[in-house]
mmCIF file of C-alpha atoms and ligand atoms in Angstrom:
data_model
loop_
_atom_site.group_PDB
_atom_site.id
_atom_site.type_symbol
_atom_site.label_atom_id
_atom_site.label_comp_id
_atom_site.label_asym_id
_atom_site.label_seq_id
_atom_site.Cartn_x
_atom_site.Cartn_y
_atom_site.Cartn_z
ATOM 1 C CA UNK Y 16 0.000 0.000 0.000
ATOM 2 C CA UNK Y 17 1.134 3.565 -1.088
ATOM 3 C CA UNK Y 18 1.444 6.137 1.731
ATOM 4 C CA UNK Y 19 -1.113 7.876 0.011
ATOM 5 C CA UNK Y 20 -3.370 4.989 0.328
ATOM 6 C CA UNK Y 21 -2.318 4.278 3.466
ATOM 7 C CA UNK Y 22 -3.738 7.946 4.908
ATOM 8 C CA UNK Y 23 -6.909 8.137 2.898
ATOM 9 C CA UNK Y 24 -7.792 4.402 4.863
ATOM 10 C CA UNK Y 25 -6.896 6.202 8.455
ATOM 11 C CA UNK Y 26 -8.716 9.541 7.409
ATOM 12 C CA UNK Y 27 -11.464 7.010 6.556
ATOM 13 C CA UNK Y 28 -11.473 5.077 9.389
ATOM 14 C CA UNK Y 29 -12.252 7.875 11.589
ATOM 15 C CA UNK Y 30 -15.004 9.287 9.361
ATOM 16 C CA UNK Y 31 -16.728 5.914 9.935
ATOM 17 C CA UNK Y 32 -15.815 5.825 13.876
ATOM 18 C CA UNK Y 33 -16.900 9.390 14.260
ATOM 19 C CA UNK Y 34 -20.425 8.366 12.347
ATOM 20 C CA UNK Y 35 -20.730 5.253 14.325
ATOM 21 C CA UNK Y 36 -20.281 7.716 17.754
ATOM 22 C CA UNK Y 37 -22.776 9.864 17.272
ATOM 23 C CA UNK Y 38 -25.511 7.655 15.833
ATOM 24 C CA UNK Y 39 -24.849 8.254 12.199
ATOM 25 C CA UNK Y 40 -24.770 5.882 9.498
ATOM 26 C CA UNK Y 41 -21.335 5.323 8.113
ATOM 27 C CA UNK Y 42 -22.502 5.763 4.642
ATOM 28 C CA UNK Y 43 -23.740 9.433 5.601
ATOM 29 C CA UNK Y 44 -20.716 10.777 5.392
ATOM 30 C CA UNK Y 45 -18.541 11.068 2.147
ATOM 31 C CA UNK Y 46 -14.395 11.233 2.305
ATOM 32 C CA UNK Y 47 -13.914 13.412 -0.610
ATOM 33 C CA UNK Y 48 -9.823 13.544 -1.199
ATOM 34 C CA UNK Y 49 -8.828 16.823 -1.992
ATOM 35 C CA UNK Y 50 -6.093 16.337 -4.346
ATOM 36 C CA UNK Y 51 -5.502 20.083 -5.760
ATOM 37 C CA UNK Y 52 -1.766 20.710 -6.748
ATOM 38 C CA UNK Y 53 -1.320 17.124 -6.676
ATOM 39 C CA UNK Y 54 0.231 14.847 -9.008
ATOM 40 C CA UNK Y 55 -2.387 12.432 -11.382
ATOM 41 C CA UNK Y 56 -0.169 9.506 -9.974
ATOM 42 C CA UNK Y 57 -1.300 10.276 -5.977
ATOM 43 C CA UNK Y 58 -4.917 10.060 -7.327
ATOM 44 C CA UNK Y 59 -4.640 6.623 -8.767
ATOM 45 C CA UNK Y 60 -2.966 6.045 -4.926
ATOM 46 C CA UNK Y 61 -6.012 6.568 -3.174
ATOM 47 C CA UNK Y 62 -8.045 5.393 -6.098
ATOM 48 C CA UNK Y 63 -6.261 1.978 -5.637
ATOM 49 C CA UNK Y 64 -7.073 2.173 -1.664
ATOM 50 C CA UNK Y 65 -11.026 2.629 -2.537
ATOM 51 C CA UNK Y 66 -11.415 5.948 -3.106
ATOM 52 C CA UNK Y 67 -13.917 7.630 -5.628
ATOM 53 C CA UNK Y 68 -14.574 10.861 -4.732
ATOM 54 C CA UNK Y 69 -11.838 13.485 -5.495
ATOM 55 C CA UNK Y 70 -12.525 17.461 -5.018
ATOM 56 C CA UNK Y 71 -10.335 19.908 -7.272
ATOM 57 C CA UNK Y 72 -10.191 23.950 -6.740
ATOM 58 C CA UNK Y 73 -9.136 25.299 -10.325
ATOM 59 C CA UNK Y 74 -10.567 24.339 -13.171
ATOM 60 C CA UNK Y 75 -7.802 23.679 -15.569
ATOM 61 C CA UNK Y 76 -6.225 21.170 -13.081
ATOM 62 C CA UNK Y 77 -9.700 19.548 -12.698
ATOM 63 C CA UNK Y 78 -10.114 19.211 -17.112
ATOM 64 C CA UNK Y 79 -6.744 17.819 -17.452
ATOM 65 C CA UNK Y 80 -6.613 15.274 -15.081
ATOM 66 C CA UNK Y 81 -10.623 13.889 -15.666
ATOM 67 C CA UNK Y 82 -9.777 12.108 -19.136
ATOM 68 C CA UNK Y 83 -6.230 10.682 -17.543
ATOM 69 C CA UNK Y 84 -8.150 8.726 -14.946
ATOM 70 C CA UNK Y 85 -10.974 5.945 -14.361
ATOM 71 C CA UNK Y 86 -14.108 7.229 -15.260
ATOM 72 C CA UNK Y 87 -15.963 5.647 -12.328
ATOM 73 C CA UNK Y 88 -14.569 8.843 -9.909
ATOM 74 C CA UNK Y 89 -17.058 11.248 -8.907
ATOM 75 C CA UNK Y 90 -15.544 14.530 -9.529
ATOM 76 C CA UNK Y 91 -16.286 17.983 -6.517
ATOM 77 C CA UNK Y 92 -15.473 21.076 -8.050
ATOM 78 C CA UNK Y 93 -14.778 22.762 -4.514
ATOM 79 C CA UNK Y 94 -13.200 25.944 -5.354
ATOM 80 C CA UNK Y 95 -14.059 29.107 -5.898
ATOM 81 C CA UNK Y 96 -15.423 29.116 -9.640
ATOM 82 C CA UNK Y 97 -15.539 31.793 -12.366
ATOM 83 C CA UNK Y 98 -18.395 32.221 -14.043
ATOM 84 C CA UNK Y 99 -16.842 32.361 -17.408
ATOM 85 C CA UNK Y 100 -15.454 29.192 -16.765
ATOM 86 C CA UNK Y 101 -18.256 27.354 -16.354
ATOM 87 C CA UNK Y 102 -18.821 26.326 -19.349
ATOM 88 C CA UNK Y 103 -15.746 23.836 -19.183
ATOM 89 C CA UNK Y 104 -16.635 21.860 -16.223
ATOM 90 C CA UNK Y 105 -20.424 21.743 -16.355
ATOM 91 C CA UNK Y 106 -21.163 17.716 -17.168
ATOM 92 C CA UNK Y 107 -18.054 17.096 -15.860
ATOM 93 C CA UNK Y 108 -18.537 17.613 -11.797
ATOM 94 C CA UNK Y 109 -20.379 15.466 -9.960
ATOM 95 C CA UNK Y 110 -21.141 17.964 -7.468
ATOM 96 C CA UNK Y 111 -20.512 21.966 -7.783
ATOM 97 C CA UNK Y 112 -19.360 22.966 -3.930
ATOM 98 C CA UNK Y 113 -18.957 26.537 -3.174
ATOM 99 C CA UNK Y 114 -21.287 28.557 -5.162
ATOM 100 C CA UNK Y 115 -21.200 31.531 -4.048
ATOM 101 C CA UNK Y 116 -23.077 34.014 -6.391
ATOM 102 C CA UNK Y 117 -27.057 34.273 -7.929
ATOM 103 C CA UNK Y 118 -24.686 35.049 -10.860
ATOM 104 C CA UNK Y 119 -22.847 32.192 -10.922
ATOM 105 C CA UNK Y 120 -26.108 29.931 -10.290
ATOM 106 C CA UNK Y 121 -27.684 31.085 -13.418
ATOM 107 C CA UNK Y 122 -24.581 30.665 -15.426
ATOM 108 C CA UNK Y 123 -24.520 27.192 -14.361
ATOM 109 C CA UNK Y 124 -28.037 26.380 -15.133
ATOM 110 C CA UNK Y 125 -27.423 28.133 -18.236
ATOM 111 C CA UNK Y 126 -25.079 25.999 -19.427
ATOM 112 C CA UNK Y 127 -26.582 22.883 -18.058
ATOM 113 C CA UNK Y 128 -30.060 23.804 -19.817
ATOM 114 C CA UNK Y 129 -27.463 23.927 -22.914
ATOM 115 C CA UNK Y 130 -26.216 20.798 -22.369
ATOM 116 C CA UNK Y 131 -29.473 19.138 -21.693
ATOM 117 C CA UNK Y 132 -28.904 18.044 -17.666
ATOM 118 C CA UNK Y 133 -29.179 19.184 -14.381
ATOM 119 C CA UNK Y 134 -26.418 20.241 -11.925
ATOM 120 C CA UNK Y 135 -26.169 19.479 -8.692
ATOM 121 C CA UNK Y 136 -25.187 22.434 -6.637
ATOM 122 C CA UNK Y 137 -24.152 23.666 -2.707
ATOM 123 C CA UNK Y 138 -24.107 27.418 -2.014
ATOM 124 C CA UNK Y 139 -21.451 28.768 -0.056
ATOM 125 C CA UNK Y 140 -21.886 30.149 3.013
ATOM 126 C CA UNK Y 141 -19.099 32.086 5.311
ATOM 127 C CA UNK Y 142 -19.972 30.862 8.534
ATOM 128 C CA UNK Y 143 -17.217 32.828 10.342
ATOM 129 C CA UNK Y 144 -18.080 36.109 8.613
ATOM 130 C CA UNK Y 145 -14.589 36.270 7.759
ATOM 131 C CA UNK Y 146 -13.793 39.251 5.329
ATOM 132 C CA UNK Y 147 -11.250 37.245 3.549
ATOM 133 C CA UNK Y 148 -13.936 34.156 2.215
ATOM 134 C CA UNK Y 149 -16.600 33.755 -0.218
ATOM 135 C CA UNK Y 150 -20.140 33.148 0.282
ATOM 136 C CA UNK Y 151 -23.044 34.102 1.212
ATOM 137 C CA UNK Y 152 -23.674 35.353 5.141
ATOM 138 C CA UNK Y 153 -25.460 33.683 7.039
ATOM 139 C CA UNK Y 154 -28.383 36.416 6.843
ATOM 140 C CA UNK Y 155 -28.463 36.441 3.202
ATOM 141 C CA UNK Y 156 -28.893 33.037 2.475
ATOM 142 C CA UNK Y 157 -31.697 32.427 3.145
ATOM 143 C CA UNK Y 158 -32.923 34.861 0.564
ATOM 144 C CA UNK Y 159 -30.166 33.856 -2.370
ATOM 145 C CA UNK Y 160 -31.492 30.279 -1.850
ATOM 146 C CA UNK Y 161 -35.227 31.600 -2.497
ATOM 147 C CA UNK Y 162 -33.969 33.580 -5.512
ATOM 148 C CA UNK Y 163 -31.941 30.673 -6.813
ATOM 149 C CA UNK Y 164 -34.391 27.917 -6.364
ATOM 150 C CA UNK Y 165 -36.162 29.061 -9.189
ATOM 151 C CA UNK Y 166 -33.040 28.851 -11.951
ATOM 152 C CA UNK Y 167 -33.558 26.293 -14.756
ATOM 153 C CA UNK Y 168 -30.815 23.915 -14.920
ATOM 154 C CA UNK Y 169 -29.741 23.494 -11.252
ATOM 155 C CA UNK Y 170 -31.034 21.512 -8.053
ATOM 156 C CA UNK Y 171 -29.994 22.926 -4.744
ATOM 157 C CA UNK Y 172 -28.834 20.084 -2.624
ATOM 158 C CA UNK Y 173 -26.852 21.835 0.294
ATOM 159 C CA UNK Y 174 -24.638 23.988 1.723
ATOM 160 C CA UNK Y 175 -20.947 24.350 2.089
ATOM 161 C CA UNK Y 176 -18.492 26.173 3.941
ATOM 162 C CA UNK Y 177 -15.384 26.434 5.040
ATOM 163 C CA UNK Y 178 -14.876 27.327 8.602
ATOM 164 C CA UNK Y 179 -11.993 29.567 10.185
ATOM 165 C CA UNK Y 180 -8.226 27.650 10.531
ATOM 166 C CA UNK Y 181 -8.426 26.455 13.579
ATOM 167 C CA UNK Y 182 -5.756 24.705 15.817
ATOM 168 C CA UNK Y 183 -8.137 22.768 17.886
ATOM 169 C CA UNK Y 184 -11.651 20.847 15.873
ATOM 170 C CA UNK Y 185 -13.392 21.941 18.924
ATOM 171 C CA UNK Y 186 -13.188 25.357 18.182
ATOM 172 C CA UNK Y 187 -15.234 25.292 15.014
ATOM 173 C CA UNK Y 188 -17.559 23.023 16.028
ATOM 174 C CA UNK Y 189 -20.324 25.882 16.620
ATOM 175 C CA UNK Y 190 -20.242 26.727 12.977
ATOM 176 C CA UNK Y 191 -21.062 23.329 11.812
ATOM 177 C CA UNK Y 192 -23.500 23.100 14.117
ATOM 178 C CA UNK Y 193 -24.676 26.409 12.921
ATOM 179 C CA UNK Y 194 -24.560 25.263 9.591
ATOM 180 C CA UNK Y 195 -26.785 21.903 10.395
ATOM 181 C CA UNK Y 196 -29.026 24.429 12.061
ATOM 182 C CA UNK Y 197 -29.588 26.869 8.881
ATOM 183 C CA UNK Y 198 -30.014 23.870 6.644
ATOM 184 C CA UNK Y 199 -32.904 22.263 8.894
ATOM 185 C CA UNK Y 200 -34.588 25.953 8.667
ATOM 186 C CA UNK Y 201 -34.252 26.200 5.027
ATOM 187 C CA UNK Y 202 -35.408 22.499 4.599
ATOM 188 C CA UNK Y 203 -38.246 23.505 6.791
ATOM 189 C CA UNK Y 204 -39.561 25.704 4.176
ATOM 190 C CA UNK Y 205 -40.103 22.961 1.241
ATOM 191 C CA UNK Y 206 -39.136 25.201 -1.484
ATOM 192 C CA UNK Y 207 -39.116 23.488 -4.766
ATOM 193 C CA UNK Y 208 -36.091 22.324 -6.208
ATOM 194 C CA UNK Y 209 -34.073 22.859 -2.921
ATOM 195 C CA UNK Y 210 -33.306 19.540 -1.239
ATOM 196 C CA UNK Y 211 -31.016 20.100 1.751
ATOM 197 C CA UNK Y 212 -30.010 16.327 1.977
ATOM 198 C CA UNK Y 213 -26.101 17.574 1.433
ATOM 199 C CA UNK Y 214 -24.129 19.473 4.286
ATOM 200 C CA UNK Y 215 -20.129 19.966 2.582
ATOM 201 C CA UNK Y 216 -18.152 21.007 6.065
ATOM 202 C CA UNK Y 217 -15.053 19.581 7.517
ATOM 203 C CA UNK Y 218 -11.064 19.964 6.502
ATOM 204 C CA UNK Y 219 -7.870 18.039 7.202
ATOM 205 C CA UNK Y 220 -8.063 20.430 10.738
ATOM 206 C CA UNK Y 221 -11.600 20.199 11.420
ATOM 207 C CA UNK Y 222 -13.185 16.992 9.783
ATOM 208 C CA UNK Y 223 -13.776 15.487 13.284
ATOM 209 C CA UNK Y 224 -16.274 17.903 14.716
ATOM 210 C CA UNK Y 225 -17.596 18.339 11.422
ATOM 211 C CA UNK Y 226 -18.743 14.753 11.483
ATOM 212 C CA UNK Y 227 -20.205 14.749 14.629
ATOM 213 C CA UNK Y 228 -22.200 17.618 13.635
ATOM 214 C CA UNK Y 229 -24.141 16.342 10.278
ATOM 215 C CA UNK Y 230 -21.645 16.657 7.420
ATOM 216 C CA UNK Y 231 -22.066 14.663 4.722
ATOM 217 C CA UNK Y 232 -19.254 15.450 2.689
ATOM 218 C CA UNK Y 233 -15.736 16.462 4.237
ATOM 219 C CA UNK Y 234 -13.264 17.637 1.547
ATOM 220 C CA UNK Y 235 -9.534 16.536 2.918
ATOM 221 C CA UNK Y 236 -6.747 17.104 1.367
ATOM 222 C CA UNK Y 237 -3.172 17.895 3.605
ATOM 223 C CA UNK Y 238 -4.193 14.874 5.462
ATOM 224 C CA UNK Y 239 -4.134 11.964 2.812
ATOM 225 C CA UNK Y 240 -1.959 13.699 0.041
ATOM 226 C CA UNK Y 241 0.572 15.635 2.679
ATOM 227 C CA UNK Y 242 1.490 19.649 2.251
ATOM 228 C CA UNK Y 243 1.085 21.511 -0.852
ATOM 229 C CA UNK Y 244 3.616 23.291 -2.953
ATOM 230 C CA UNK Y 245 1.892 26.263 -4.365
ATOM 231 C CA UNK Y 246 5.184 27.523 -5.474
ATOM 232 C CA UNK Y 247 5.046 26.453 -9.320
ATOM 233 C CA UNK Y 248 1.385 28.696 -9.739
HETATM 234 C C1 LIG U 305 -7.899 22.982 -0.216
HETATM 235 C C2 LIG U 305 -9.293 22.854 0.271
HETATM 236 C C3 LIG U 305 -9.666 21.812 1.147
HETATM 237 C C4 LIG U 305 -8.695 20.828 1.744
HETATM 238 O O1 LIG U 305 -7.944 21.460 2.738
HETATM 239 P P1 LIG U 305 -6.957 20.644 3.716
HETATM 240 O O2 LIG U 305 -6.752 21.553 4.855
HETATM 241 O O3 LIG U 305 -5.711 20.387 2.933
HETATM 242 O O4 LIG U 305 -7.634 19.389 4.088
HETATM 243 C C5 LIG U 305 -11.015 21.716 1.483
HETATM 244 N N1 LIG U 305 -11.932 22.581 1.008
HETATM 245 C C6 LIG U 305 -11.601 23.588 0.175
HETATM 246 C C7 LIG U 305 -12.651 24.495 -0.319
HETATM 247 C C8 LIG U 305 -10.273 23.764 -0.214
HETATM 248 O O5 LIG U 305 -9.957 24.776 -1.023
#
């Protein structure tokens, strides 16, 4: 077994023993391997140790590596996304994290209407308030998901965010259970087209309280494919 391999089964083995302790399902709860910056040959790593679910941030990274690997992975687009790059990843994602924008919404249903499917989307929102993220505040999205529910193209299935960088899990468990709380609300209303079965929370520093508090798809990356090199960008 890889190294690679070898982290994305301990990562995964937690995800399942953090389900198991707080009454979840282990199948609730996604390990999507955030391979960014990473070489094509550390994805077929974890691919070999089971994994199918990959997330990518940019989306020239994400178009060259698709057609170089097994077509059974379920690609995340988890990055912040241009909207007049859209057009080269919609069909291609299995999921659309992070979408931040009514803008950006209707350019993806725009170009899904084009290409004759539906999208699967999460909206963004910036839990923390921080200045420095994307997303939608918590008092606006209600509204934005109202607005957007009624774009051709697109289903709303969650949320997503990315809390502050934390040193302790602990500390950010309040915003994931903030975040459960604001997608039980919004469920609550029974808008059409907006499902609210997916909850996208949870990095290599926070997946563990993340768990325990109702995500469904944690997006690590440092911890099964080690520190990035940004350097060559
Ligand atoms: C890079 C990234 C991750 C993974 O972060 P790690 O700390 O390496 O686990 C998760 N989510 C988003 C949106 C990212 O950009």
């Amino acid at each position: 077994m890889s190294i690679v391999g070898d982290n994305y089964l301990s990562v995964l083995d937690n995800v399942r023993r953090l389900c198991r302790e707080s009454s979840r399902d282990e199948s609730e709860c996604t390990l999507v391997a955030v391979s960014k910056t990473k070489p094509v040959q550390m994805i077929r790593d974890a691919y070999e140790a089971g994994c199918r679910d990959f997330g990518e941030n940019y989306v020239q990274e994400l178009v060259d590596k698709i057609p170089q690997l097994p077509d059974d992975i379920r690609w995340h687009m988890i990055g912040h996304l241009q909207t007049n790059k859209v057009k080269y990843i919609v069909g291609k994602t299995y999921l659309i994290h992070g979408v931040d924008s009514v803008k950006l919404a209707k350019e993806i249903g725009k170009q899904s209407v084009k290409n004759g499917i539906v999208s699967d989307i999460l909206l963004e929102v910036n839990i923390g308030n921080e200045d420095s993220k994307f997303g939608f505040s918590p008092d606006e999205i209600t509204d934005a998901v109202n607005e957007i529910s009624s774009v051709e193209g697109i289903r709303i299935r969650g949320l997503m965010t990315s809390a502050p960088i934390c040193d302790d899990p602990e500390e950010n468990r309040v915003f994931f259970r903030n975040m459960k709380q604001l997608s039980i609300d919004i469920k609550k209303q029974k808008t059409d087209n907006v499902y609210m079965d997916f909850l996208s929370m949870g990095m290599s520093g926070d997946y563990e309280s993340a768990v325990g508090e109702g995500s469904t798809f944690v997006r690590v990356g440092t911890a099964i494919f080690g520190e990035r090199d940004y350097s060559s960008r």
